[in-house]
PDB file of C-alpha atoms in Angstrom:
ATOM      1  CA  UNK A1218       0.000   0.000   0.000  1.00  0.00           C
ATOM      2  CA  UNK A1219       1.535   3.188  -0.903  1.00  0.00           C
ATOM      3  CA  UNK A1220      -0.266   5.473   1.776  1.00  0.00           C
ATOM      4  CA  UNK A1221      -0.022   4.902   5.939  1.00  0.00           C
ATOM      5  CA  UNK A1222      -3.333   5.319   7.278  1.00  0.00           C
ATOM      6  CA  UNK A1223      -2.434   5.464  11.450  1.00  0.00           C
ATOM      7  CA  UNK A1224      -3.621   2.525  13.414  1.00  0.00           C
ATOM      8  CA  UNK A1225      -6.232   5.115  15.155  1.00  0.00           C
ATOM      9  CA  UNK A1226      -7.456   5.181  12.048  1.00  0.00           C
ATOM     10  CA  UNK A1227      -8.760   1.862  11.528  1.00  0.00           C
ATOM     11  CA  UNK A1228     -11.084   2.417  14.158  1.00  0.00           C
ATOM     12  CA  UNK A1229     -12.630   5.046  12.421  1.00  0.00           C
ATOM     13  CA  UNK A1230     -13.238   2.763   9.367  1.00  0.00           C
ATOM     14  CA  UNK A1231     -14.940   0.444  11.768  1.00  0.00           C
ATOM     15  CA  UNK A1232     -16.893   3.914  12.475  1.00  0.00           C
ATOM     16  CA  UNK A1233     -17.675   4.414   8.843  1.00  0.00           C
ATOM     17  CA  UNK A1234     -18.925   0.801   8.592  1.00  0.00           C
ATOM     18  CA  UNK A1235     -21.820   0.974  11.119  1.00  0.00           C
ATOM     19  CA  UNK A1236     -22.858   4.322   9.616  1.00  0.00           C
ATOM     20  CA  UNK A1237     -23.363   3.192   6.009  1.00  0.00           C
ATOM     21  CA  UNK A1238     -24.756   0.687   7.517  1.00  0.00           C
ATOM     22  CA  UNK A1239     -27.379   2.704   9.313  1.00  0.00           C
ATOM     23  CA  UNK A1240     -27.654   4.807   6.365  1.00  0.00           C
ATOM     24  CA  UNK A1241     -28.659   1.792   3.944  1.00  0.00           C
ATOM     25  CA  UNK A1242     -31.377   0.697   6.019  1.00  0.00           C
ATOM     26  CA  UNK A1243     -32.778   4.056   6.260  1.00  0.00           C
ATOM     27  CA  UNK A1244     -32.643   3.884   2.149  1.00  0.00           C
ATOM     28  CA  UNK A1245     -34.136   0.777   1.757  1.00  0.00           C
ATOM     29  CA  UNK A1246     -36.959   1.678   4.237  1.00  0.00           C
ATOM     30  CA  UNK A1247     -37.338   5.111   2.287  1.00  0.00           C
ATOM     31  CA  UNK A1248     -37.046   4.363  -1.250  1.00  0.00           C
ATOM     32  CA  UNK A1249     -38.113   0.927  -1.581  1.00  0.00           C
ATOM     33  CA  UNK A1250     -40.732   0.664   1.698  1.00  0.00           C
ATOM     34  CA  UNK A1251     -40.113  -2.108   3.453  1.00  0.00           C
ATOM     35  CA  UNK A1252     -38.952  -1.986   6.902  1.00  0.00           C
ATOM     36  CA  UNK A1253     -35.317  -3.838   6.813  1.00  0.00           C
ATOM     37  CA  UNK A1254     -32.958  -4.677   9.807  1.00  0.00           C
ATOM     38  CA  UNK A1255     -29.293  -3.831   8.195  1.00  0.00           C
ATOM     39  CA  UNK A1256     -25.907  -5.370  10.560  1.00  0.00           C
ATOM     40  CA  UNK A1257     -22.642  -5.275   9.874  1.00  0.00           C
ATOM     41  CA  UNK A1258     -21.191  -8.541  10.687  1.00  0.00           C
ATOM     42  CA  UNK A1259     -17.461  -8.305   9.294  1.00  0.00           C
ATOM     43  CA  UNK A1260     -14.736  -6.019   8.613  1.00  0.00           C
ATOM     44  CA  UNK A1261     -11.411  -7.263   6.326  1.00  0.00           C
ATOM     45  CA  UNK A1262      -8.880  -5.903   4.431  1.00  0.00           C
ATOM     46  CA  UNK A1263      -7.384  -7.867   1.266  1.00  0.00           C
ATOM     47  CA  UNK A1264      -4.901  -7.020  -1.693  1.00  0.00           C
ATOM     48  CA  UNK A1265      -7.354  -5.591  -4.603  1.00  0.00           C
ATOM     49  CA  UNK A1266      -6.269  -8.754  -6.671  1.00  0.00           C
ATOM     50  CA  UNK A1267      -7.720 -11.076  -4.246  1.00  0.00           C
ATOM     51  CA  UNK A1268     -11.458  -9.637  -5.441  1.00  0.00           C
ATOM     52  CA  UNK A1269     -11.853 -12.200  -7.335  1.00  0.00           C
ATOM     53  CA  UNK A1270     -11.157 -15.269  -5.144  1.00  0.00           C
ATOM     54  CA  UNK A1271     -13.162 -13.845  -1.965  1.00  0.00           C
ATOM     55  CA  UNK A1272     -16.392 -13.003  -4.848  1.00  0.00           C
ATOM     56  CA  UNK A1273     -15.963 -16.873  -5.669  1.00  0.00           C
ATOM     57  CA  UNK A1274     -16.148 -18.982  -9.000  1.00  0.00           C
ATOM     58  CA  UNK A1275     -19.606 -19.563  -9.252  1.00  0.00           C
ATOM     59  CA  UNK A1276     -22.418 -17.620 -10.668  1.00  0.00           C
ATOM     60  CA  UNK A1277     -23.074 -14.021  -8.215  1.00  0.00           C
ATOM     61  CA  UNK A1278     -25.479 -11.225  -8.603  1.00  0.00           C
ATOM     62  CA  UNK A1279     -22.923  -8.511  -8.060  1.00  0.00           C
ATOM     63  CA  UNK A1280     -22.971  -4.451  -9.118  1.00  0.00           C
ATOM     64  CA  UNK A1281     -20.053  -2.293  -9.356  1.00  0.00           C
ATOM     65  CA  UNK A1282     -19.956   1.744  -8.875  1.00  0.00           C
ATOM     66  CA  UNK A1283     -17.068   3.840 -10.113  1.00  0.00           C
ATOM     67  CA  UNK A1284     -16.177   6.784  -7.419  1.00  0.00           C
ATOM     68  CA  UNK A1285     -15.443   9.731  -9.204  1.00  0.00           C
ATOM     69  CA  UNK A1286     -14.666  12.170  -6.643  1.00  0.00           C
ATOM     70  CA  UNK A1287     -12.516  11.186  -3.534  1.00  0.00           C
ATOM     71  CA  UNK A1288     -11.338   8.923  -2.642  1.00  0.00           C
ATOM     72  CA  UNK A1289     -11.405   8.062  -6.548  1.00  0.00           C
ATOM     73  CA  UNK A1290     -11.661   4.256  -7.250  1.00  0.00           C
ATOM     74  CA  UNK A1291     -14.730   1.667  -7.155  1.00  0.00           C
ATOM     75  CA  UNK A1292     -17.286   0.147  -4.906  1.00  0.00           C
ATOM     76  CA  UNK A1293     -18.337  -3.483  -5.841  1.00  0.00           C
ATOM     77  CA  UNK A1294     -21.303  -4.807  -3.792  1.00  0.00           C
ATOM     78  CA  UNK A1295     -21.958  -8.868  -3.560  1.00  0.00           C
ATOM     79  CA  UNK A1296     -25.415 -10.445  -3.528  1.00  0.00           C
ATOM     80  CA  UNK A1297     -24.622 -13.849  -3.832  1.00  0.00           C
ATOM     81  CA  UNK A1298     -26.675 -16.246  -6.244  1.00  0.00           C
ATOM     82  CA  UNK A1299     -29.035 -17.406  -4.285  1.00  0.00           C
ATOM     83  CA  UNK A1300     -28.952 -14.427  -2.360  1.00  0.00           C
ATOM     84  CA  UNK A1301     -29.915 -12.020  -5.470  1.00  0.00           C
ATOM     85  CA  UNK A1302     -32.488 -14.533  -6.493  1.00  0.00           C
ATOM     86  CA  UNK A1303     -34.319 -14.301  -3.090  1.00  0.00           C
ATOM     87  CA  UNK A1304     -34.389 -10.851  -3.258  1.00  0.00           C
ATOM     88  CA  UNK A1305     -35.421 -10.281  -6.377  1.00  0.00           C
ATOM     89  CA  UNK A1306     -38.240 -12.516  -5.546  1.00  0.00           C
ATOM     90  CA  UNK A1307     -39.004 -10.919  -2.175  1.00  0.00           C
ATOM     91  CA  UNK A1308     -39.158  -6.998  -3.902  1.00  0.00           C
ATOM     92  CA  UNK A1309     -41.362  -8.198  -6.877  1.00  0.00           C
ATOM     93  CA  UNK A1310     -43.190 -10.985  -5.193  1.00  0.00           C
ATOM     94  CA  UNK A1311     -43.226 -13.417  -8.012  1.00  0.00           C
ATOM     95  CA  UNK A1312     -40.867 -16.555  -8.213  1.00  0.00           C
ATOM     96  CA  UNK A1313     -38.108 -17.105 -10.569  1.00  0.00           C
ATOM     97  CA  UNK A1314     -38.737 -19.529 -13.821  1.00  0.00           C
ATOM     98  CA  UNK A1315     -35.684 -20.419 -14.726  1.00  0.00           C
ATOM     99  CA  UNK A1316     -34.337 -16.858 -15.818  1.00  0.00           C
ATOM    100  CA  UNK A1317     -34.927 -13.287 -14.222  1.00  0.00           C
ATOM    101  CA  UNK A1318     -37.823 -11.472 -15.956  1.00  0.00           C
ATOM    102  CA  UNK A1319     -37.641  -7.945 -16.813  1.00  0.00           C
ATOM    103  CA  UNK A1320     -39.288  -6.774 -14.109  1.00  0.00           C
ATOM    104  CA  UNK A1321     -37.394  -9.056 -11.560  1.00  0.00           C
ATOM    105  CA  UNK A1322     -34.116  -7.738 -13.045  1.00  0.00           C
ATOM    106  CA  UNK A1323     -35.052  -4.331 -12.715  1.00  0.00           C
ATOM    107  CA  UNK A1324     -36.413  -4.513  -9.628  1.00  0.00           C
ATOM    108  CA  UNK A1325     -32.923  -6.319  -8.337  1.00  0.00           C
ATOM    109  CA  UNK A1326     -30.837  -3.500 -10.233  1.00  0.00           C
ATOM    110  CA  UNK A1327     -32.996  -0.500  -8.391  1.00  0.00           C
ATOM    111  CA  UNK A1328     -32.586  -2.750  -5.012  1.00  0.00           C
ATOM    112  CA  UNK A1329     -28.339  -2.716  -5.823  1.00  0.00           C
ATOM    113  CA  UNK A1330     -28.130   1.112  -6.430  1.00  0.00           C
ATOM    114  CA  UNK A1331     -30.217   1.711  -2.837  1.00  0.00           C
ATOM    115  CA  UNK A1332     -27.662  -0.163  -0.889  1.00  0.00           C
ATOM    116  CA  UNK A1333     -24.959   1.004  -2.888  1.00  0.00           C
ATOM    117  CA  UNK A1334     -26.293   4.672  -2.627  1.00  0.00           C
ATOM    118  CA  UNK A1335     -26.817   3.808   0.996  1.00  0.00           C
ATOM    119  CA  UNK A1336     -23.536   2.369   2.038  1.00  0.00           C
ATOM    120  CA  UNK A1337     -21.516   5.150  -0.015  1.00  0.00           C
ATOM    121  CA  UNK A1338     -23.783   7.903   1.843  1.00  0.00           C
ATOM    122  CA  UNK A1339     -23.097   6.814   5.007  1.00  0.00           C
ATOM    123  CA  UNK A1340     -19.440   6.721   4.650  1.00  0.00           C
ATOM    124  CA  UNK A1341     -19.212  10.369   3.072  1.00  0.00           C
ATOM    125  CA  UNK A1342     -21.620  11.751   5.810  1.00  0.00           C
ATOM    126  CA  UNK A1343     -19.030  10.470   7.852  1.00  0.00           C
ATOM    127  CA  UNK A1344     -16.276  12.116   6.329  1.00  0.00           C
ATOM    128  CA  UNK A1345     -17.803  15.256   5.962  1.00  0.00           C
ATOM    129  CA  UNK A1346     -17.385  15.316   2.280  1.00  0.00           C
ATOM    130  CA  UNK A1347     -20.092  14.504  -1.266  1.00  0.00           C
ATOM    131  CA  UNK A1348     -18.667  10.951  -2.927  1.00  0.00           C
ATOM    132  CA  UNK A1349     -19.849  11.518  -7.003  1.00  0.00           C
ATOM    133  CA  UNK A1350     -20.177   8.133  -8.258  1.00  0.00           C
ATOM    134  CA  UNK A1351     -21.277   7.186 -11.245  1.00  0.00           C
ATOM    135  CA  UNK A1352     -24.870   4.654 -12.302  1.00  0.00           C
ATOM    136  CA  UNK A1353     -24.094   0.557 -10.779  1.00  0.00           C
ATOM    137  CA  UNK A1354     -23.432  -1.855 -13.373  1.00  0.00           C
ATOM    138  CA  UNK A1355     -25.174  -5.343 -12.440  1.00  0.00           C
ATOM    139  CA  UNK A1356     -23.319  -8.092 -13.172  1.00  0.00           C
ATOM    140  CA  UNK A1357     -24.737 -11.966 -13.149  1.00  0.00           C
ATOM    141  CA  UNK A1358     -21.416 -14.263 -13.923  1.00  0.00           C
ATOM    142  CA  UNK A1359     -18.677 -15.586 -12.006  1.00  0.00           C
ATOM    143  CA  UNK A1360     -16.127 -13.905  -9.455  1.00  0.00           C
ATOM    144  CA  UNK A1361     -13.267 -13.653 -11.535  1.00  0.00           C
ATOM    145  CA  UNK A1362     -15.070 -12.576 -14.415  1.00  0.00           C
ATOM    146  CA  UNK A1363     -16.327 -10.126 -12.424  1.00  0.00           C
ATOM    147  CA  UNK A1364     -13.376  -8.506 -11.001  1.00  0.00           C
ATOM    148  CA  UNK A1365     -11.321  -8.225 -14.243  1.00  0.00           C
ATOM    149  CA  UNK A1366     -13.598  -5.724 -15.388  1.00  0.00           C
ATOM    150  CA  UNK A1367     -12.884  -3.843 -12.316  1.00  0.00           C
ATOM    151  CA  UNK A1368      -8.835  -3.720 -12.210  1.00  0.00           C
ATOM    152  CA  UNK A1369      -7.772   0.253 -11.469  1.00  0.00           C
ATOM    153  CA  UNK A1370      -6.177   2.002 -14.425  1.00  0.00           C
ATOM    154  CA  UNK A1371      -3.156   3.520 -13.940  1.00  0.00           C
ATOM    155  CA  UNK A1372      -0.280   2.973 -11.433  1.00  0.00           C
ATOM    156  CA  UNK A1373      -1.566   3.934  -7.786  1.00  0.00           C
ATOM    157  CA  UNK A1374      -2.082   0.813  -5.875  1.00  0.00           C
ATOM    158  CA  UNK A1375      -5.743   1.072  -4.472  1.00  0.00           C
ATOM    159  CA  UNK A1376      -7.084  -0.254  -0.945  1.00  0.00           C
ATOM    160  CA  UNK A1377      -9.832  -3.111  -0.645  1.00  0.00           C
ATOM    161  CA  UNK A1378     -11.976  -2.911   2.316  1.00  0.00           C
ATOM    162  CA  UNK A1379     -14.884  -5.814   2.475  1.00  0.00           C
ATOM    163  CA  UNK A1380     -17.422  -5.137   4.818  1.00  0.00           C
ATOM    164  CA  UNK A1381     -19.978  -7.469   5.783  1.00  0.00           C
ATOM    165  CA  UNK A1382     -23.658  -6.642   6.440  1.00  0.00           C
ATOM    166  CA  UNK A1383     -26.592  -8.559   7.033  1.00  0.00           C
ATOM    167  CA  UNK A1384     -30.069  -7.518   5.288  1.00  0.00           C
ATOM    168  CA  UNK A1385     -33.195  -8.897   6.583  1.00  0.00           C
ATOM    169  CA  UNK A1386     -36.143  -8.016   4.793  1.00  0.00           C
ATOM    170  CA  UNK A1387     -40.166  -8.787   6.006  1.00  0.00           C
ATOM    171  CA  UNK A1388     -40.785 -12.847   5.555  1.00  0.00           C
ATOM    172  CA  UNK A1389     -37.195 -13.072   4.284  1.00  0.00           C
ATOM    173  CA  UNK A1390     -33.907 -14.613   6.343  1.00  0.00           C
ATOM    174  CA  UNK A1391     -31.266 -12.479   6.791  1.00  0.00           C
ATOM    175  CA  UNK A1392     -29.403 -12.277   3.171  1.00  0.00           C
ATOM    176  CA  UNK A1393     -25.703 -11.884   3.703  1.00  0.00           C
ATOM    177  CA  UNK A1394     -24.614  -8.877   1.727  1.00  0.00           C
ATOM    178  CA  UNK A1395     -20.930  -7.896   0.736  1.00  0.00           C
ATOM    179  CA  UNK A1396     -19.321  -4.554   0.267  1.00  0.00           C
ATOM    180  CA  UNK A1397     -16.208  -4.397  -1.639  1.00  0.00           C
ATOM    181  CA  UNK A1398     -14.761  -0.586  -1.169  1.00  0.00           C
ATOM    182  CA  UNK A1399     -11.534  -0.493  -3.734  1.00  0.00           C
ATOM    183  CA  UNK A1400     -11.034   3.181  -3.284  1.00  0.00           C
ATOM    184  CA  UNK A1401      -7.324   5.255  -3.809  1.00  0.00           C
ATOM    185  CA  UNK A1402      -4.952   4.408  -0.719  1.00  0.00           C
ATOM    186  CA  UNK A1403      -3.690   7.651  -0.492  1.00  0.00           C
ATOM    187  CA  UNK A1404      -6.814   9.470  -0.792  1.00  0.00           C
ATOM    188  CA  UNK A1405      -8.762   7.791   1.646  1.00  0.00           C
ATOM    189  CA  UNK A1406      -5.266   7.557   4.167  1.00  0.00           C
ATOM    190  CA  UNK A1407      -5.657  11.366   4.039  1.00  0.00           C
ATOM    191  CA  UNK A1408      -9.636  11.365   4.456  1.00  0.00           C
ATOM    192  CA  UNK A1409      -9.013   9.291   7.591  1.00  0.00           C
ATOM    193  CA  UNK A1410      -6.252  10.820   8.728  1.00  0.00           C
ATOM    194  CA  UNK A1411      -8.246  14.124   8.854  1.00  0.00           C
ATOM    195  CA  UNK A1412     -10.480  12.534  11.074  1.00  0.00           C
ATOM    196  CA  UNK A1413      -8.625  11.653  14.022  1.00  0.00           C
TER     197      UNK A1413
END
């Protein structure tokens, strides 16, 4: 990593954690209303290459979101398979033949862009600061697949922060969620570093 974020700092990013996770249930119970309990359950940091391994080789509903303000970079956000399936099915209330319908894979995108709204709100609320980020694109294919079409351009080695949150919604088990935050190491060293 080419920035030193100060080990008081990684507290703070434990901070920034249960905020967005606040702030996404407060989206999902706003824009899509349905009361949801939102948890964050784990907190790991990886080498950006590793994406692809920890998002697995099998078949994920996934979204990515490019950050185009700091801290520059891209947030990835992990449904799961079965995971994006029961959701989709719980927000539309229809089951799945075979295939998403239109109206299932809509539904799914406009569920991925709350949470990732959500999560990415909290976390600049937090820092004080407005995070521009672009429209998610929803993926439906395997892990590695997945994260080649997310490798950084240029030469700054980024920072990969996966959080962990749990998503219950009504009549639904708890649907483990994953954040992938891939954002500029020096950037965000310096956002957090202002903080303490």
């Amino acid at each position: 990593m080419s920035a030193t974020i100060e080990l008081r700092a990684f507290r703070d990013i434990n901070e920034l954690a249960d905020a967005s996770a606040a702030t996404v249930r407060g989206h999902i119970e706003q824009l899509a209303g349905v009361e949801a309990a939102v948890s964050v359950t784990g907190l790991t940091f990886l080498a950006p290459e590793d994406l692809g391994q920890h998002l697995g080789t099998a078949q994920t509903y996934a979204a990515s979101v490019p950050l185009e303000s700091r801290p520059h970079g891209v947030f990835c956000l992990n449904l799961g398979d079965t995971g994006g399936a029961a959701l989709a099915e719980q927000m539309t209330g229809t089951e799945i033949a075979g295939t998403l319908s239109n109206m299932q894979e809509s539904a799914l995108k406009e569920l991925m862009n709350i949470l990732a709204s959500g999560f990415l709100d909290g976390i600049a609320n937090s820092l004080g600061i407005e995070i521009i980020h672009g429209p998610p694109t929803v993926y439906h294919d395997s892990g590695p697949v997945i994260a080649d079409t997310l490798r950084p351009s240029g030469t700054e080695q980024p920072l990969l922060i996966m959080v962990n949150l749990g998503v219950e919604l009504p009549a639904l088990t708890e649907t483990p969620v994953t954040f992938y935050l891939i954002p500029s190491a020096d950037e965000f060293a310096s956002l957090l570093n202002d903080l303490s």
